[in-house]
Coordinates of N, CA, C and O in Angstrom, one line a residue:
M1 N -4.1 -17.1 10.4 CA -4.8 -16.0 9.7 C -4.5 -16.1 8.2 O -3.5 -16.6 7.8
K2 N -5.5 -15.6 7.4 CA -5.3 -15.6 5.9 C -4.1 -14.8 5.5 O -3.8 -13.8 6.1
Y3 N -3.3 -15.4 4.7 CA -2.1 -14.7 4.1 C -0.9 -14.7 5.1 O 0.0 -13.9 4.9
S4 N -0.9 -15.5 6.1 CA 0.2 -15.5 7.1 C 1.5 -15.7 6.5 O 2.5 -15.0 6.8
Q5 N 1.6 -16.6 5.6 CA 2.9 -16.9 4.9 C 3.3 -15.7 4.1 O 4.5 -15.4 4.1
E6 N 2.4 -15.1 3.3 CA 2.8 -14.0 2.5 C 3.1 -12.8 3.4 O 4.1 -12.1 3.1
F7 N 2.4 -12.6 4.4 CA 2.7 -11.5 5.3 C 4.1 -11.6 5.9 O 4.9 -10.7 6.1
S8 N 4.5 -12.9 6.3 CA 5.8 -13.1 6.8 C 6.9 -12.8 5.8 O 7.9 -12.2 6.2
K9 N 6.7 -13.2 4.6 CA 7.7 -12.9 3.5 C 7.8 -11.4 3.4 O 8.9 -10.9 3.3
V10 N 6.7 -10.6 3.4 CA 6.8 -9.2 3.2 C 7.5 -8.5 4.4 O 8.4 -7.7 4.2
A11 N 7.3 -9.0 5.6 CA 8.0 -8.5 6.8 C 9.5 -8.7 6.6 O 10.3 -7.9 7.0
Q12 N 9.8 -9.9 6.1 CA 11.3 -10.2 5.9 C 11.9 -9.3 4.9 O 13.0 -8.8 5.0
F13 N 11.2 -9.0 3.8 CA 11.7 -8.1 2.7 C 11.9 -6.7 3.3 O 12.9 -6.1 3.0
I14 N 11.0 -6.3 4.2 CA 11.1 -5.0 4.8 C 12.4 -4.9 5.6 O 13.1 -3.9 5.6
K15 N 12.7 -6.0 6.3 CA 13.9 -6.0 7.1 C 15.1 -5.9 6.3 O 16.1 -5.3 6.6
E16 N 15.1 -6.6 5.1 CA 16.3 -6.8 4.3 C 16.6 -5.7 3.3 O 17.8 -5.5 3.0
K17 N 15.6 -5.1 2.8 CA 15.8 -4.1 1.7 C 15.8 -2.7 2.2 O 15.1 -2.3 3.2
N18 N 16.5 -1.8 1.5 CA 16.7 -0.4 1.9 C 16.2 0.6 0.9 O 16.0 1.8 1.3
N19 N 16.1 0.3 -0.4 CA 15.6 1.2 -1.4 C 14.3 0.8 -1.8 O 14.2 -0.2 -2.6
I20 N 13.2 1.5 -1.4 CA 11.9 1.0 -1.6 C 11.0 2.0 -2.3 O 11.0 3.2 -2.0
L21 N 10.3 1.6 -3.4 CA 9.4 2.4 -4.1 C 8.0 1.9 -3.9 O 7.7 0.7 -4.0
L22 N 7.1 2.9 -3.6 CA 5.7 2.6 -3.3 C 4.9 3.3 -4.4 O 5.2 4.5 -4.8
A23 N 3.9 2.7 -5.0 CA 3.1 3.3 -6.1 C 1.7 2.9 -6.0 O 1.3 1.8 -5.5
V24 N 0.8 3.8 -6.5 CA -0.6 3.7 -6.5 C -1.1 3.9 -7.9 O -0.4 4.5 -8.8
H25 N -2.4 3.5 -8.1 CA -3.0 3.7 -9.4 C -3.2 5.2 -9.8 O -3.3 6.0 -8.9
E26 N -3.4 5.4 -11.1 CA -3.7 6.7 -11.6 C -5.0 7.2 -11.0 O -5.8 6.5 -10.5
R27 N -5.1 8.6 -10.9 CA -6.2 9.2 -10.2 C -6.5 8.6 -8.8 O -7.5 8.0 -8.6
P28 N -5.5 8.7 -8.0 CA -5.6 8.0 -6.7 C -6.7 8.4 -5.8 O -7.1 9.6 -5.7
D29 N -7.3 7.4 -5.1 CA -8.4 7.7 -4.2 C -7.9 7.5 -2.8 O -6.7 7.2 -2.5
G30 N -8.8 7.5 -1.8 CA -8.4 7.4 -0.4 C -7.8 6.1 0.0 O -6.9 6.0 0.8
D31 N -8.3 5.0 -0.7 CA -7.8 3.7 -0.4 C -6.3 3.5 -0.9 O -5.5 3.0 -0.2
A32 N -6.1 3.9 -2.1 CA -4.8 3.8 -2.7 C -3.8 4.7 -1.9 O -2.8 4.2 -1.5
L33 N -4.1 5.9 -1.7 CA -3.2 6.8 -1.0 C -3.1 6.4 0.5 O -2.0 6.4 1.0
G34 N -4.2 6.0 1.1 CA -4.1 5.6 2.5 C -3.2 4.4 2.7 O -2.4 4.4 3.6
S35 N -3.3 3.4 1.8 CA -2.4 2.2 1.9 C -1.0 2.6 1.7 O -0.1 2.2 2.4
M36 N -0.7 3.4 0.7 CA 0.7 3.8 0.4 C 1.3 4.6 1.5 O 2.4 4.4 1.9
I37 N 0.5 5.6 2.0 CA 1.0 6.5 3.0 C 1.2 5.7 4.4 O 2.1 5.9 5.1
A38 N 0.3 4.7 4.6 CA 0.5 3.9 5.8 C 1.8 3.1 5.7 O 2.5 3.0 6.7
M39 N 2.1 2.5 4.6 CA 3.3 1.8 4.4 C 4.5 2.7 4.5 O 5.5 2.4 5.2
F40 N 4.4 3.9 3.9 CA 5.5 4.9 4.1 C 5.8 5.2 5.5 O 6.9 5.2 6.0
S41 N 4.7 5.5 6.3 CA 4.8 5.8 7.7 C 5.4 4.6 8.5 O 6.3 4.9 9.3
L42 N 5.1 3.4 8.1 CA 5.7 2.3 8.8 C 7.1 2.2 8.5 O 8.0 2.0 9.4
L43 N 7.5 2.3 7.2 CA 8.9 2.2 6.8 C 9.8 3.3 7.4 O 11.0 3.0 7.6
R44 N 9.2 4.4 7.7 CA 10.0 5.5 8.3 C 10.6 5.1 9.7 O 11.6 5.6 10.1
K45 N 9.8 4.2 10.3 CA 10.3 3.8 11.7 C 11.6 3.0 11.6 O 12.3 2.9 12.7
F46 N 12.0 2.5 10.5 CA 13.2 1.8 10.4 C 14.4 2.6 10.2 O 15.5 2.2 10.4
G47 N 14.2 3.9 9.8 CA 15.3 4.9 9.8 C 16.3 4.8 8.7 O 16.7 5.7 8.1
D48 N 16.7 3.6 8.3 CA 17.8 3.4 7.4 C 17.4 3.1 6.0 O 18.2 2.7 5.1
K49 N 16.1 3.4 5.7 CA 15.6 3.1 4.4 C 15.3 4.4 3.5 O 14.9 5.4 4.1
R50 N 15.6 4.2 2.2 CA 15.2 5.3 1.3 C 13.9 4.9 0.7 O 13.8 3.9 0.0
V51 N 12.9 5.7 0.9 CA 11.5 5.3 0.4 C 11.0 6.4 -0.4 O 11.0 7.6 0.0
V52 N 10.5 6.1 -1.6 CA 9.9 7.1 -2.5 C 8.4 6.6 -2.7 O 8.1 5.5 -3.0
M53 N 7.5 7.6 -2.6 CA 6.1 7.4 -2.9 C 5.8 8.0 -4.3 O 6.0 9.2 -4.5
F54 N 5.2 7.2 -5.2 CA 5.0 7.6 -6.6 C 3.5 7.5 -6.9 O 2.9 6.5 -6.6
S55 N 3.0 8.5 -7.5 CA 1.6 8.5 -8.1 C 1.7 9.2 -9.5 O 2.2 10.3 -9.6
K56 N 1.2 8.5 -10.5 CA 1.2 9.1 -11.8 C 0.4 10.4 -11.8 O 0.8 11.3 -12.6
D57 N -0.6 10.6 -11.0 CA -1.4 11.8 -10.9 C -1.2 12.4 -9.5 O -1.0 11.6 -8.5
P58 N -1.4 13.7 -9.3 CA -1.2 14.3 -8.0 C -2.3 13.9 -7.0 O -3.3 13.4 -7.4
V59 N -1.9 14.1 -5.8 CA -2.9 13.9 -4.7 C -4.0 14.9 -4.8 O -3.8 16.1 -4.9
P60 N -5.3 14.3 -4.8 CA -6.4 15.2 -4.9 C -6.5 16.2 -3.7 O -6.1 15.8 -2.6
P61 N -6.9 17.4 -3.9 CA -7.0 18.4 -2.8 C -7.8 17.8 -1.6 O -7.4 18.1 -0.4
H62 N -8.8 17.1 -1.8 CA -9.6 16.6 -0.6 C -8.9 15.5 0.2 O -9.3 15.2 1.3
L63 N -7.7 15.0 -0.3 CA -6.9 14.0 0.4 C -5.6 14.6 0.9 O -4.8 13.9 1.4
A64 N -5.4 15.9 0.7 CA -4.1 16.5 1.0 C -3.9 16.6 2.5 O -2.8 16.9 3.0
F65 N -4.9 16.3 3.3 CA -4.8 16.3 4.8 C -4.0 15.0 5.2 O -3.5 15.0 6.4
L66 N -3.9 14.0 4.4 CA -3.2 12.8 4.8 C -1.7 13.1 5.2 O -1.1 13.9 4.5
P67 N -1.3 12.5 6.2 CA 0.1 12.7 6.6 C 1.1 12.3 5.5 O 0.8 11.3 4.7
Y68 N 2.1 13.1 5.3 CA 3.1 12.9 4.2 C 2.6 13.0 2.8 O 3.3 12.6 1.9
S69 N 1.4 13.5 2.6 CA 0.9 13.6 1.2 C 1.7 14.5 0.4 O 1.8 14.3 -0.8
E70 N 2.4 15.5 1.0 CA 3.3 16.4 0.3 C 4.5 15.7 -0.2 O 5.2 16.2 -1.1
R71 N 4.8 14.5 0.2 CA 6.0 13.7 -0.2 C 5.7 12.8 -1.4 O 6.5 12.1 -1.9
V72 N 4.4 12.7 -1.8 CA 4.0 11.9 -3.0 C 4.5 12.7 -4.2 O 4.2 13.8 -4.4
T73 N 5.3 12.0 -5.1 CA 5.8 12.6 -6.3 C 5.2 12.0 -7.5 O 4.8 10.8 -7.5
C74 N 5.0 12.9 -8.5 CA 4.5 12.4 -9.8 C 5.6 12.3 -10.8 O 5.4 11.9 -12.0
E75 N 6.8 12.6 -10.4 CA 8.0 12.5 -11.2 C 8.7 11.1 -11.0 O 9.1 10.8 -9.9
R76 N 8.8 10.4 -12.1 CA 9.5 9.1 -12.0 C 11.0 9.3 -12.2 O 11.4 9.7 -13.3
S77 N 11.8 9.2 -11.2 CA 13.2 9.5 -11.2 C 14.0 8.2 -11.6 O 13.4 7.2 -12.0
E78 N 15.3 8.3 -11.6 CA 16.2 7.2 -11.9 C 16.3 6.3 -10.7 O 17.1 5.3 -10.7
F79 N 15.6 6.5 -9.6 CA 15.7 5.7 -8.4 C 15.4 4.2 -8.8 O 14.4 3.9 -9.4
V80 N 16.3 3.4 -8.4 CA 16.2 1.9 -8.7 C 15.9 1.2 -7.3 O 16.9 1.1 -6.5
P81 N 14.7 0.8 -7.1 CA 14.4 0.1 -5.8 C 14.9 -1.3 -5.8 O 15.0 -2.0 -6.9
D82 N 15.1 -1.8 -4.6 CA 15.3 -3.3 -4.5 C 14.0 -3.9 -4.0 O 13.9 -5.1 -4.0
L83 N 13.1 -3.1 -3.6 CA 11.8 -3.6 -3.1 C 10.7 -2.6 -3.7 O 10.9 -1.4 -3.5
F84 N 9.7 -3.1 -4.3 CA 8.6 -2.3 -4.9 C 7.3 -2.8 -4.3 O 7.0 -4.0 -4.3
F85 N 6.4 -1.8 -3.9 CA 5.1 -2.1 -3.5 C 4.1 -1.4 -4.4 O 4.2 -0.2 -4.6
G86 N 3.1 -2.2 -4.9 CA 2.0 -1.6 -5.6 C 0.7 -1.8 -4.8 O 0.5 -2.9 -4.3
F87 N -0.1 -0.7 -4.7 CA -1.2 -0.8 -3.9 C -2.5 -0.5 -4.7 O -2.6 0.5 -5.5
D88 N -3.5 -1.4 -4.6 CA -4.9 -1.1 -5.0 C -5.0 -0.8 -6.5 O -5.8 0.1 -6.8
Y89 N -4.4 -1.5 -7.3 CA -4.3 -1.1 -8.7 C -5.0 -1.9 -9.7 O -5.3 -1.4 -10.8
G90 N -5.3 -3.1 -9.5 CA -6.1 -4.0 -10.4 C -5.3 -4.4 -11.7 O -5.3 -5.5 -12.1
D91 N -4.7 -3.4 -12.3 CA -3.9 -3.6 -13.6 C -2.6 -2.9 -13.5 O -2.6 -1.7 -13.3
F92 N -1.5 -3.6 -13.6 CA -0.2 -3.0 -13.4 C 0.0 -1.7 -14.2 O 0.7 -0.8 -13.8
S93 N -0.6 -1.7 -15.4 CA -0.4 -0.5 -16.3 C -0.9 0.8 -15.6 O -0.5 1.9 -16.0
R94 N -1.9 0.6 -14.7 CA -2.4 1.8 -14.1 C -1.5 2.5 -13.1 O -1.7 3.6 -12.6
L95 N -0.3 1.8 -12.8 CA 0.6 2.4 -11.9 C 1.5 3.5 -12.5 O 2.2 4.3 -11.9
G96 N 1.6 3.4 -13.9 CA 2.5 4.4 -14.6 C 3.9 4.0 -14.5 O 4.8 4.9 -14.6
I97 N 4.2 2.8 -14.2 CA 5.6 2.3 -14.1 C 5.8 1.1 -15.0 O 5.0 0.2 -15.1
D98 N 7.0 1.2 -15.7 CA 7.3 0.1 -16.6 C 7.7 -1.1 -15.8 O 8.7 -1.1 -15.0
Y99 N 7.0 -2.2 -15.9 CA 7.3 -3.4 -15.2 C 8.7 -3.9 -15.4 O 9.4 -4.3 -14.4
N100 N 9.2 -3.8 -16.6 CA 10.6 -4.2 -16.9 C 11.6 -3.4 -16.2 O 12.7 -3.9 -16.0
S101 N 11.3 -2.2 -15.8 CA 12.3 -1.3 -15.1 C 12.5 -1.8 -13.6 O 13.4 -1.4 -12.9
L102 N 11.6 -2.8 -13.2 CA 11.7 -3.3 -11.9 C 12.3 -4.7 -11.8 O 12.2 -5.5 -10.9
S103 N 13.1 -5.1 -12.9 CA 13.6 -6.4 -13.0 C 14.5 -6.8 -11.9 O 14.7 -8.0 -11.6
S104 N 15.2 -5.9 -11.3 CA 16.1 -6.2 -10.2 C 15.4 -6.0 -8.8 O 16.1 -6.1 -7.8
S105 N 14.1 -5.8 -8.8 CA 13.3 -5.5 -7.6 C 12.5 -6.7 -7.2 O 12.0 -7.4 -8.0
I106 N 12.3 -6.8 -5.9 CA 11.2 -7.7 -5.4 C 9.9 -6.9 -5.5 O 9.9 -5.8 -5.0
I107 N 8.9 -7.5 -6.0 CA 7.7 -6.8 -6.2 C 6.6 -7.4 -5.4 O 6.4 -8.6 -5.4
V108 N 5.9 -6.5 -4.6 CA 4.9 -6.9 -3.7 C 3.6 -6.2 -4.1 O 3.6 -4.9 -4.2
T109 N 2.5 -6.9 -4.1 CA 1.2 -6.2 -4.4 C 0.2 -6.5 -3.2 O 0.1 -7.6 -2.7
F110 N -0.4 -5.4 -2.8 CA -1.6 -5.5 -1.9 C -2.8 -4.9 -2.7 O -2.8 -3.8 -3.1
D111 N -3.8 -5.7 -2.8 CA -5.0 -5.3 -3.5 C -6.3 -6.0 -3.0 O -6.2 -7.2 -2.6
H112 N -7.4 -5.4 -3.2 CA -8.7 -6.0 -2.8 C -9.5 -6.2 -4.1 O -10.6 -6.7 -4.0
H113 N -9.0 -5.8 -5.2 CA -9.8 -6.0 -6.5 C -9.6 -7.4 -7.0 O -8.6 -8.0 -6.7
P114 N -10.6 -7.9 -7.7 CA -10.4 -9.3 -8.3 C -9.2 -9.5 -9.1 O -8.7 -8.5 -9.7
P115 N -8.6 -10.6 -9.0 CA -7.4 -10.9 -9.8 C -7.6 -10.5 -11.3 O -8.5 -11.0 -11.9
F116 N -6.7 -9.7 -11.8 CA -6.8 -9.3 -13.2 C -5.4 -9.2 -13.8 O -4.9 -10.2 -14.3
K117 N -4.7 -8.1 -13.6 CA -3.4 -7.9 -14.1 C -2.4 -7.4 -13.0 O -1.5 -6.6 -13.3
Q118 N -2.6 -7.9 -11.8 CA -1.7 -7.6 -10.7 C -0.5 -8.5 -10.9 O -0.6 -9.6 -11.4
M119 N 0.7 -8.0 -10.5 CA 1.9 -8.8 -10.7 C 2.8 -8.7 -9.5 O 2.6 -7.8 -8.7
G120 N 3.7 -9.6 -9.4 CA 4.6 -9.6 -8.3 C 5.2 -10.9 -7.8 O 4.7 -11.9 -8.2
D121 N 6.2 -10.8 -7.0 CA 6.8 -12.0 -6.4 C 5.9 -12.4 -5.2 O 5.8 -13.6 -4.9
V122 N 5.2 -11.4 -4.6 CA 4.2 -11.7 -3.6 C 3.0 -10.9 -3.9 O 3.1 -9.7 -4.0
V123 N 1.9 -11.6 -4.2 CA 0.7 -10.9 -4.6 C -0.4 -11.3 -3.6 O -0.8 -12.4 -3.5
I124 N -0.8 -10.3 -2.8 CA -1.8 -10.5 -1.8 C -3.1 -9.8 -2.2 O -3.2 -8.5 -2.3
I125 N -4.0 -10.6 -2.6 CA -5.3 -10.1 -3.1 C -6.4 -10.7 -2.2 O -6.5 -12.0 -2.1
D126 N -7.2 -9.9 -1.6 CA -8.3 -10.4 -0.8 C -9.6 -9.6 -1.2 O -9.8 -8.5 -0.7
T127 N -10.4 -10.3 -2.1 CA -11.6 -9.6 -2.5 C -12.7 -9.5 -1.5 O -13.6 -8.8 -1.6
S128 N -12.5 -10.3 -0.4 CA -13.5 -10.2 0.7 C -13.2 -9.0 1.6 O -14.0 -8.6 2.4
A129 N -12.0 -8.3 1.5 CA -11.7 -7.2 2.3 C -12.4 -5.9 1.7 O -12.6 -5.8 0.5
S130 N -12.8 -5.0 2.6 CA -13.4 -3.8 2.1 C -12.6 -2.9 1.3 O -13.0 -2.1 0.5
S131 N -11.2 -3.0 1.5 CA -10.3 -2.1 0.9 C -8.9 -2.7 1.0 O -8.6 -3.6 1.8
T132 N -8.0 -2.1 0.3 CA -6.6 -2.4 0.4 C -6.1 -2.0 1.8 O -5.3 -2.7 2.4
C133 N -6.6 -0.9 2.3 CA -6.2 -0.5 3.7 C -6.6 -1.5 4.7 O -5.8 -1.7 5.7
E134 N -7.7 -2.2 4.6 CA -8.1 -3.2 5.5 C -7.1 -4.4 5.5 O -6.7 -4.9 6.5
I135 N -6.6 -4.8 4.3 CA -5.6 -5.8 4.2 C -4.3 -5.4 4.8 O -3.7 -6.1 5.5
L136 N -3.9 -4.1 4.5 CA -2.7 -3.6 5.1 C -2.8 -3.5 6.6 O -1.8 -3.8 7.3
Y137 N -3.9 -3.2 7.1 CA -4.1 -3.2 8.6 C -3.9 -4.6 9.1 O -3.1 -4.7 10.1
N138 N -4.4 -5.6 8.5 CA -4.2 -7.0 8.9 C -2.7 -7.4 8.9 O -2.2 -8.0 9.8
F139 N -2.0 -6.9 7.8 CA -0.6 -7.2 7.7 C 0.2 -6.6 8.9 O 1.0 -7.2 9.5
I140 N -0.1 -5.3 9.1 CA 0.6 -4.6 10.2 C 0.4 -5.2 11.6 O 1.3 -5.4 12.4
K141 N -0.9 -5.6 11.8 CA -1.2 -6.2 13.1 C -0.5 -7.6 13.2 O 0.1 -7.9 14.3
E142 N -0.6 -8.4 12.2 CA 0.0 -9.7 12.2 C 1.5 -9.7 12.3 O 2.2 -10.5 13.0
A143 N 2.2 -8.7 11.7 CA 3.6 -8.6 11.7 C 4.1 -8.0 13.1 O 5.3 -8.0 13.3
G144 N 3.2 -7.5 13.9 CA 3.5 -7.0 15.2 C 4.1 -5.6 15.2 O 4.7 -5.2 16.2
Y145 N 3.8 -4.9 14.2 CA 4.3 -3.5 14.1 C 3.3 -2.6 14.9 O 2.1 -2.9 14.9
E146 N 3.7 -1.5 15.4 CA 2.9 -0.5 16.1 C 2.1 0.3 15.1 O 2.7 0.7 14.0
I147 N 0.9 0.6 15.3 CA 0.1 1.5 14.5 C 0.1 2.8 15.1 O -0.5 3.1 16.1
S148 N 0.9 3.7 14.5 CA 1.0 5.1 15.0 C -0.2 5.9 14.6 O -1.0 5.4 13.7
P149 N -0.4 7.1 15.1 CA -1.5 7.9 14.7 C -1.5 8.2 13.2 O -2.6 8.2 12.6
R150 N -0.4 8.4 12.6 CA -0.3 8.6 11.1 C -0.7 7.4 10.3 O -1.5 7.5 9.4
I151 N -0.3 6.2 10.7 CA -0.7 5.0 10.1 C -2.2 4.8 10.2 O -2.9 4.5 9.3
A152 N -2.7 5.1 11.4 CA -4.2 4.9 11.7 C -5.0 5.9 10.8 O -6.0 5.5 10.2
T153 N -4.5 7.1 10.7 CA -5.2 8.1 9.9 C -5.3 7.7 8.4 O -6.3 7.7 7.8
A154 N -4.2 7.2 7.9 CA -4.1 6.8 6.5 C -5.0 5.6 6.3 O -5.8 5.5 5.3
L155 N -4.9 4.6 7.2 CA -5.7 3.3 7.0 C -7.2 3.6 7.1 O -8.0 3.1 6.3
L156 N -7.5 4.4 8.1 CA -9.0 4.6 8.3 C -9.5 5.5 7.2 O -10.7 5.2 6.8
T157 N -8.8 6.3 6.6 CA -9.2 7.1 5.4 C -9.6 6.1 4.3 O -10.6 6.3 3.7
G158 N -8.7 5.2 4.0 CA -8.9 4.2 2.9 C -10.1 3.4 3.2 O -11.0 3.1 2.3
I159 N -10.3 2.9 4.4 CA -11.4 2.0 4.7 C -12.7 2.9 4.6 O -13.7 2.4 4.0
F160 N -12.7 4.1 5.2 CA -13.9 4.9 5.2 C -14.3 5.3 3.7 O -15.5 5.2 3.4
T161 N -13.4 5.7 2.9 CA -13.7 6.1 1.6 C -14.2 4.9 0.7 O -15.1 5.0 -0.1
D162 N -13.5 3.7 0.8 CA -13.9 2.6 0.0 C -15.2 1.9 0.5 O -15.8 1.1 -0.3
T163 N -15.6 2.2 1.7 CA -16.9 1.6 2.1 C -18.1 2.6 2.0 O -19.2 2.3 2.4
G164 N -17.8 3.8 1.5 CA -18.8 4.8 1.4 C -19.3 5.2 2.8 O -20.5 5.4 3.0
G165 N -18.3 5.4 3.7 CA -18.7 5.7 5.1 C -19.4 4.6 5.8 O -20.3 4.8 6.6
F166 N -18.9 3.3 5.5 CA -19.5 2.1 6.1 C -20.9 1.8 5.6 O -21.6 1.1 6.3
A167 N -21.3 2.3 4.5 CA -22.6 2.1 3.9 C -22.7 1.0 2.8 O -23.7 0.5 2.6
H168 N -21.5 0.7 2.2 CA -21.5 -0.2 1.1 C -21.6 -1.6 1.6 O -21.2 -1.9 2.7
V169 N -22.0 -2.6 0.7 CA -22.1 -4.0 1.1 C -20.7 -4.6 1.4 O -20.6 -5.7 2.0
N170 N -19.6 -4.0 1.1 CA -18.3 -4.5 1.4 C -17.9 -4.3 2.8 O -16.8 -4.7 3.2
T171 N -18.7 -3.6 3.6 CA -18.5 -3.4 5.0 C -18.8 -4.7 5.8 O -20.0 -5.1 5.8
S172 N -17.8 -5.3 6.4 CA -18.1 -6.5 7.2 C -17.8 -6.2 8.7 O -17.4 -5.2 9.1
V173 N -18.0 -7.3 9.5 CA -17.7 -7.2 10.9 C -16.2 -6.9 11.1 O -15.8 -6.1 11.9
A174 N -15.4 -7.6 10.2 CA -13.9 -7.4 10.3 C -13.6 -5.9 10.0 O -12.7 -5.3 10.6
T175 N -14.3 -5.3 9.0 CA -14.1 -3.9 8.7 C -14.4 -3.0 9.8 O -13.6 -2.1 10.2
I176 N -15.5 -3.2 10.5 CA -15.9 -2.4 11.6 C -14.9 -2.6 12.8 O -14.5 -1.6 13.4
K177 N -14.5 -3.8 13.0 CA -13.5 -4.0 14.1 C -12.2 -3.3 13.8 O -11.6 -2.7 14.7
A178 N -11.7 -3.4 12.5 CA -10.5 -2.7 12.2 C -10.6 -1.2 12.3 O -9.8 -0.6 12.9
A179 N -11.7 -0.7 11.9 CA -12.0 0.8 12.0 C -12.1 1.2 13.5 O -11.5 2.2 13.9
G180 N -12.7 0.4 14.3 CA -12.8 0.7 15.7 C -11.4 0.7 16.4 O -11.1 1.5 17.2
D181 N -10.6 -0.2 16.0 CA -9.2 -0.3 16.5 C -8.4 0.9 16.1 O -7.7 1.5 16.9
L182 N -8.6 1.3 14.8 CA -7.8 2.5 14.3 C -8.3 3.8 15.0 O -7.6 4.7 15.2

């Protein structure tokens, strides 16, 4: 599968690291929040991890139904992660986080936007995917993690919103299969 080696590295980082910061682009949409919340939901299963979800801007009211949306913070604390995930951002500056403040962190990016100013130790960019949530769906499946109802809700929200309800040209057979599974 595409990105198998990168997915394997990310799964290993998840096993090894305990202080994890997740972040999305300013003015977050369904794909950004869906991918971040799906990862948060997955990481909660490990129990021994401290995970913070950060968004420069608040969760829009129409996406407040997403599980754990109330745990998204707009306040950047002194929390120093050993693992950082950036989702769906295109340009690192859109995350509202100083890249230099992550110098002791492993940085992982999941994005479906064309390569521009994404950064990280592992950068997973798939422009053929409908959404970052579709890429994350593939990661979760390949890593062998269970997709809980909360993860499914978050991922399906991102896929649905970024495809315009499966109407945009970025909707592929793989997109429909993923949505059907979710």
